[in-house]
Short mmCIF file of C-alpha atoms and ligand atoms in Angstrom, two decimals:
data_model
loop_
_atom_site.label_atom_id
_atom_site.label_comp_id
_atom_site.label_asym_id
_atom_site.label_seq_id
_atom_site.Cartn_x
_atom_site.Cartn_y
_atom_site.Cartn_z
CA UNK A 1 20.03 -5.87 43.92
CA UNK A 2 20.62 -8.94 45.77
CA UNK A 3 20.45 -8.93 49.49
CA UNK A 4 23.44 -10.34 51.54
CA UNK A 5 22.74 -14.05 52.16
CA UNK A 6 20.81 -14.43 49.05
CA UNK A 7 22.10 -16.85 46.44
CA UNK A 8 22.74 -15.73 42.84
CA UNK A 9 23.82 -17.71 39.90
CA UNK A 10 26.87 -19.55 40.13
CA UNK A 11 28.37 -17.16 42.67
CA UNK A 12 28.13 -19.29 46.13
CA UNK A 13 31.49 -21.29 46.37
CA UNK A 14 30.65 -24.12 48.68
CA UNK A 15 33.38 -25.70 50.66
CA UNK A 16 35.47 -27.92 48.47
CA UNK A 17 35.26 -31.45 50.00
CA UNK A 18 34.85 -33.65 46.70
CA UNK A 19 36.61 -36.93 47.52
CA UNK A 20 35.53 -39.67 45.02
CA UNK A 21 32.24 -41.15 45.88
CA UNK A 22 31.08 -44.81 45.47
CA UNK A 23 27.61 -45.16 45.34
CA UNK A 24 26.35 -48.81 45.35
CA UNK A 25 23.11 -49.15 43.50
CA UNK A 26 20.94 -51.64 45.42
CA UNK A 27 19.11 -52.63 42.20
CA UNK A 28 21.58 -55.34 41.79
CA UNK A 29 21.43 -56.46 45.53
CA UNK A 30 19.56 -59.65 46.66
CA UNK A 31 16.18 -57.76 47.83
CA UNK A 32 15.32 -60.77 49.95
CA UNK A 33 18.13 -59.70 52.38
CA UNK A 34 17.99 -55.86 51.53
CA UNK A 35 19.09 -54.79 55.04
CA UNK A 36 22.25 -57.03 55.37
CA UNK A 37 23.10 -56.34 51.69
CA UNK A 38 23.38 -52.64 52.40
CA UNK A 39 25.26 -53.04 55.82
CA UNK A 40 27.83 -55.19 53.74
CA UNK A 41 28.25 -52.91 51.08
CA UNK A 42 28.52 -49.82 53.58
CA UNK A 43 30.98 -52.00 55.47
CA UNK A 44 33.15 -52.89 52.55
CA UNK A 45 33.56 -49.01 51.72
CA UNK A 46 30.64 -48.06 49.68
CA UNK A 47 30.19 -44.12 50.69
CA UNK A 48 26.36 -43.78 49.44
CA UNK A 49 23.54 -46.14 48.65
CA UNK A 50 22.17 -45.46 45.40
CA UNK A 51 18.28 -46.07 45.42
CA UNK A 52 16.81 -46.61 42.02
CA UNK A 53 13.10 -45.84 41.77
CA UNK A 54 11.40 -47.17 38.67
CA UNK A 55 7.64 -46.82 38.10
CA UNK A 56 6.91 -48.84 34.72
CA UNK A 57 5.86 -45.56 32.97
CA UNK A 58 8.93 -43.22 32.75
CA UNK A 59 10.89 -46.44 32.45
CA UNK A 60 9.81 -50.02 31.57
CA UNK A 61 10.61 -51.28 34.95
CA UNK A 62 9.40 -51.41 38.40
CA UNK A 63 11.43 -51.25 41.67
CA UNK A 64 10.86 -49.93 45.10
CA UNK A 65 9.43 -46.90 46.64
CA UNK A 66 9.55 -44.67 49.95
CA UNK A 67 8.60 -47.36 52.28
CA UNK A 68 11.78 -49.29 51.46
CA UNK A 69 13.72 -46.37 51.95
CA UNK A 70 12.04 -45.53 55.29
CA UNK A 71 12.75 -49.24 56.37
CA UNK A 72 16.33 -48.93 55.70
CA UNK A 73 16.60 -45.94 57.89
CA UNK A 74 14.60 -47.54 60.62
CA UNK A 75 17.04 -50.37 60.62
CA UNK A 76 19.89 -48.24 61.54
CA UNK A 77 21.34 -47.21 58.04
CA UNK A 78 22.97 -43.51 58.32
CA UNK A 79 24.81 -43.16 55.23
CA UNK A 80 23.62 -40.97 52.45
CA UNK A 81 20.69 -42.31 50.44
CA UNK A 82 21.01 -41.16 46.99
CA UNK A 83 17.48 -41.50 45.37
CA UNK A 84 17.24 -41.52 41.70
CA UNK A 85 13.94 -41.10 40.57
CA UNK A 86 13.03 -42.71 37.15
CA UNK A 87 9.37 -41.89 37.54
CA UNK A 88 6.79 -39.50 35.98
CA UNK A 89 5.35 -37.39 37.45
CA UNK A 90 7.95 -36.47 39.84
CA UNK A 91 6.55 -33.91 42.37
CA UNK A 92 4.13 -36.27 44.19
CA UNK A 93 6.90 -38.44 45.32
CA UNK A 94 9.28 -35.83 46.62
CA UNK A 95 7.95 -35.19 50.07
CA UNK A 96 7.46 -39.08 50.54
CA UNK A 97 11.05 -39.74 49.86
CA UNK A 98 12.23 -36.74 52.04
CA UNK A 99 10.17 -38.03 54.82
CA UNK A 100 11.40 -41.31 54.25
CA UNK A 101 14.94 -40.33 54.89
CA UNK A 102 16.49 -39.56 51.43
CA UNK A 103 19.56 -37.46 51.26
CA UNK A 104 19.67 -36.48 47.70
CA UNK A 105 16.78 -36.70 45.13
CA UNK A 106 17.82 -36.55 41.49
CA UNK A 107 15.02 -36.52 38.64
CA UNK A 108 14.92 -36.52 34.89
CA UNK A 109 13.95 -33.14 33.29
CA UNK A 110 11.81 -34.75 30.82
CA UNK A 111 9.97 -36.45 33.52
CA UNK A 112 8.24 -33.16 35.28
CA UNK A 113 6.59 -30.23 33.89
CA UNK A 114 8.18 -27.68 35.57
CA UNK A 115 12.10 -28.29 36.14
CA UNK A 116 12.79 -25.32 38.39
CA UNK A 117 9.91 -26.00 40.62
CA UNK A 118 10.68 -29.77 41.22
CA UNK A 119 14.30 -28.55 42.19
CA UNK A 120 12.89 -26.12 44.66
CA UNK A 121 10.50 -28.50 46.06
CA UNK A 122 13.44 -30.95 46.84
CA UNK A 123 15.38 -28.25 48.41
CA UNK A 124 12.37 -27.15 50.37
CA UNK A 125 11.91 -30.52 51.70
CA UNK A 126 15.23 -30.70 53.18
CA UNK A 127 17.11 -32.71 50.46
CA UNK A 128 19.82 -32.11 47.91
CA UNK A 129 18.48 -31.73 44.30
CA UNK A 130 20.05 -33.66 41.47
CA UNK A 131 19.16 -33.56 37.70
CA UNK A 132 19.87 -36.49 35.48
CA UNK A 133 20.93 -36.69 31.87
CA UNK A 134 19.91 -39.52 29.73
CA UNK A 135 22.37 -40.39 26.82
CA UNK A 136 20.44 -38.29 24.41
CA UNK A 137 19.28 -35.45 26.84
CA UNK A 138 21.22 -32.23 25.89
CA UNK A 139 23.04 -30.02 28.39
CA UNK A 140 20.89 -27.08 27.77
CA UNK A 141 18.67 -28.28 30.59
CA UNK A 142 21.35 -27.03 32.91
CA UNK A 143 21.30 -23.42 31.39
CA UNK A 144 19.25 -21.65 33.91
CA UNK A 145 19.26 -24.03 36.92
CA UNK A 146 22.67 -25.25 37.48
CA UNK A 147 23.44 -22.94 40.42
CA UNK A 148 20.53 -24.67 42.24
CA UNK A 149 21.91 -28.09 42.01
CA UNK A 150 23.84 -30.14 44.23
CA UNK A 151 24.36 -32.94 41.78
CA UNK A 152 24.30 -33.62 38.13
CA UNK A 153 23.98 -37.41 37.12
CA UNK A 154 25.11 -38.41 33.77
CA UNK A 155 23.60 -41.65 32.57
CA UNK A 156 25.86 -43.83 30.74
CA UNK A 157 23.26 -46.38 29.97
CA UNK A 158 19.69 -45.69 29.03
CA UNK A 159 17.81 -45.94 32.57
CA UNK A 160 15.51 -48.79 33.42
CA UNK A 161 17.85 -51.69 33.87
CA UNK A 162 20.87 -52.89 35.56
CA UNK A 163 23.84 -54.70 34.24
CA UNK A 164 23.85 -52.69 30.87
CA UNK A 165 26.88 -51.91 28.71
CA UNK A 166 28.65 -48.52 29.13
CA UNK A 167 27.97 -45.92 26.32
CA UNK A 168 31.18 -44.36 25.20
CA UNK A 169 29.81 -41.00 24.27
CA UNK A 170 29.12 -40.57 28.20
CA UNK A 171 32.85 -39.78 28.33
CA UNK A 172 32.68 -36.57 26.63
CA UNK A 173 29.26 -35.51 28.17
CA UNK A 174 30.95 -36.01 31.57
CA UNK A 175 33.90 -33.74 30.41
CA UNK A 176 31.42 -31.08 29.06
CA UNK A 177 29.35 -31.05 32.39
CA UNK A 178 32.56 -30.89 34.31
CA UNK A 179 33.39 -27.57 32.29
CA UNK A 180 30.23 -26.21 33.19
CA UNK A 181 30.65 -27.05 37.02
CA UNK A 182 34.17 -25.38 36.79
CA UNK A 183 32.56 -22.35 35.34
CA UNK A 184 29.79 -22.34 37.82
CA UNK A 185 32.14 -22.39 40.61
CA UNK A 186 30.04 -24.29 43.00
CA UNK A 187 30.83 -27.69 44.28
CA UNK A 188 28.27 -29.84 42.53
CA UNK A 189 28.86 -33.64 42.45
CA UNK A 190 29.16 -35.08 38.77
CA UNK A 191 27.98 -38.53 39.24
CA UNK A 192 27.87 -41.13 36.59
CA UNK A 193 25.41 -44.16 36.43
CA UNK A 194 25.43 -47.34 34.46
CA UNK A 195 28.01 -49.84 33.24
CA UNK A 196 30.57 -48.80 35.63
CA UNK A 197 33.51 -51.46 36.08
CA UNK A 198 36.96 -51.85 37.43
CA UNK A 199 38.06 -51.85 33.67
CA UNK A 200 36.46 -48.47 32.77
CA UNK A 201 36.55 -46.45 36.18
CA UNK A 202 39.94 -44.76 35.37
CA UNK A 203 38.63 -43.43 31.90
CA UNK A 204 35.47 -42.14 33.58
CA UNK A 205 37.39 -40.31 36.46
CA UNK A 206 39.49 -38.81 33.81
CA UNK A 207 36.56 -37.43 32.05
CA UNK A 208 35.62 -35.54 35.33
CA UNK A 209 33.16 -37.69 37.27
CA UNK A 210 33.54 -37.58 41.25
CA UNK A 211 30.81 -39.97 41.99
CA UNK A 212 30.21 -43.45 40.81
CA UNK A 213 27.13 -45.62 40.81
CA UNK A 214 27.74 -49.15 40.64
CA UNK A 215 25.46 -51.91 40.70
CA UNK A 216 26.30 -55.42 39.18
CA UNK A 217 30.30 -54.59 39.38
CA UNK A 218 29.71 -54.55 43.33
CA UNK A 219 26.88 -56.88 43.98
CA UNK A 220 27.68 -59.44 41.37
CA UNK A 221 31.19 -59.78 43.05
CA UNK A 222 32.05 -62.36 45.57
CA UNK A 223 34.18 -59.96 47.42
CA UNK A 224 32.47 -56.50 47.91
CA UNK A 225 35.47 -55.08 49.76
CA UNK A 226 38.02 -56.06 47.08
CA UNK A 227 35.95 -54.82 44.33
CA UNK A 228 35.58 -51.25 45.97
CA UNK A 229 39.09 -51.15 46.67
CA UNK A 230 39.64 -51.87 43.00
CA UNK A 231 37.18 -49.30 41.88
CA UNK A 232 38.83 -46.73 44.03
CA UNK A 233 42.34 -47.35 42.75
CA UNK A 234 41.52 -47.13 39.19
CA UNK A 235 39.42 -43.83 40.06
CA UNK A 236 42.55 -42.58 41.77
CA UNK A 237 44.62 -43.35 38.59
CA UNK A 238 42.16 -41.53 36.23
CA UNK A 239 41.79 -38.57 38.52
CA UNK A 240 45.32 -38.12 38.65
CA UNK A 241 45.13 -37.77 34.68
C1 DX5 B 1 20.10 -47.90 35.58
C2 DX5 B 1 20.24 -47.47 37.10
C3 DX5 B 1 21.42 -47.64 37.72
C4 DX5 B 1 21.69 -49.19 37.55
C5 DX5 B 1 23.30 -49.32 37.47
O1 DX5 B 1 18.77 -47.16 35.04
O2 DX5 B 1 19.74 -46.06 37.16
O3 DX5 B 1 21.59 -47.22 39.00
O4 DX5 B 1 21.40 -50.04 38.76
O5 DX5 B 1 23.54 -50.69 37.40
P1 DX5 B 1 24.99 -51.09 36.74
O6 DX5 B 1 26.18 -50.73 37.52
O7 DX5 B 1 24.71 -52.70 36.86
O8 DX5 B 1 24.88 -50.65 35.32
ZN1 ZN B 2 20.55 -45.13 39.22
#
């Protein structure tokens, strides 16, 4: 029997407050001016800062760690920091990123030995847990843990690099995950990451995404504000179906 206040599978409806989120990926920012880039993109209308962590082991690239996240917080950044861990093992870094000011910490299930334990570790550290599905990763990983997640991230490229081409099968996958979220009944963000541009944002929104990671489309543009505005317009068109 469940005690009152105890969480059960898919039964705790959170407040529905899911307006589309633009998560600007710092991977494509000018790292020599990272603080300024983050401030500019937030001023331009981005909602979250997407913080890609790569370890040259789980993925063949190397980026930044908790000290950079902490430096952004120390410089006065208060927006949510959406940490995307492309590292293996995962658990060692969870506490460090929580201390460094991460808001959400997402990880790839193949990168950890015990998925449920890692989710719990993220929750216990005070952050919001997210699970990331690569293009070839089946949805089965969600079967027994979806009610413990605040975010599901569908990769629309293979992880490791910015500037790749959107993989179209991600659209069906987003629609399938959206169905699972609806069946679960909790407000879980459905985030998409890789190759998101003004041209495909409406289709991606139509498929069910509510959080849109964008790196090169934003940081590669001359005008961040105009680009984010155009992304939002397209997302609005797609979300209306
Ligand atoms: C890829 C990263 C993405 C990447 C997205 O492994 O997880 O967040 O920065 O960049 P674009 O928007 O350029 O595909
Ligand atoms: Zn990412």
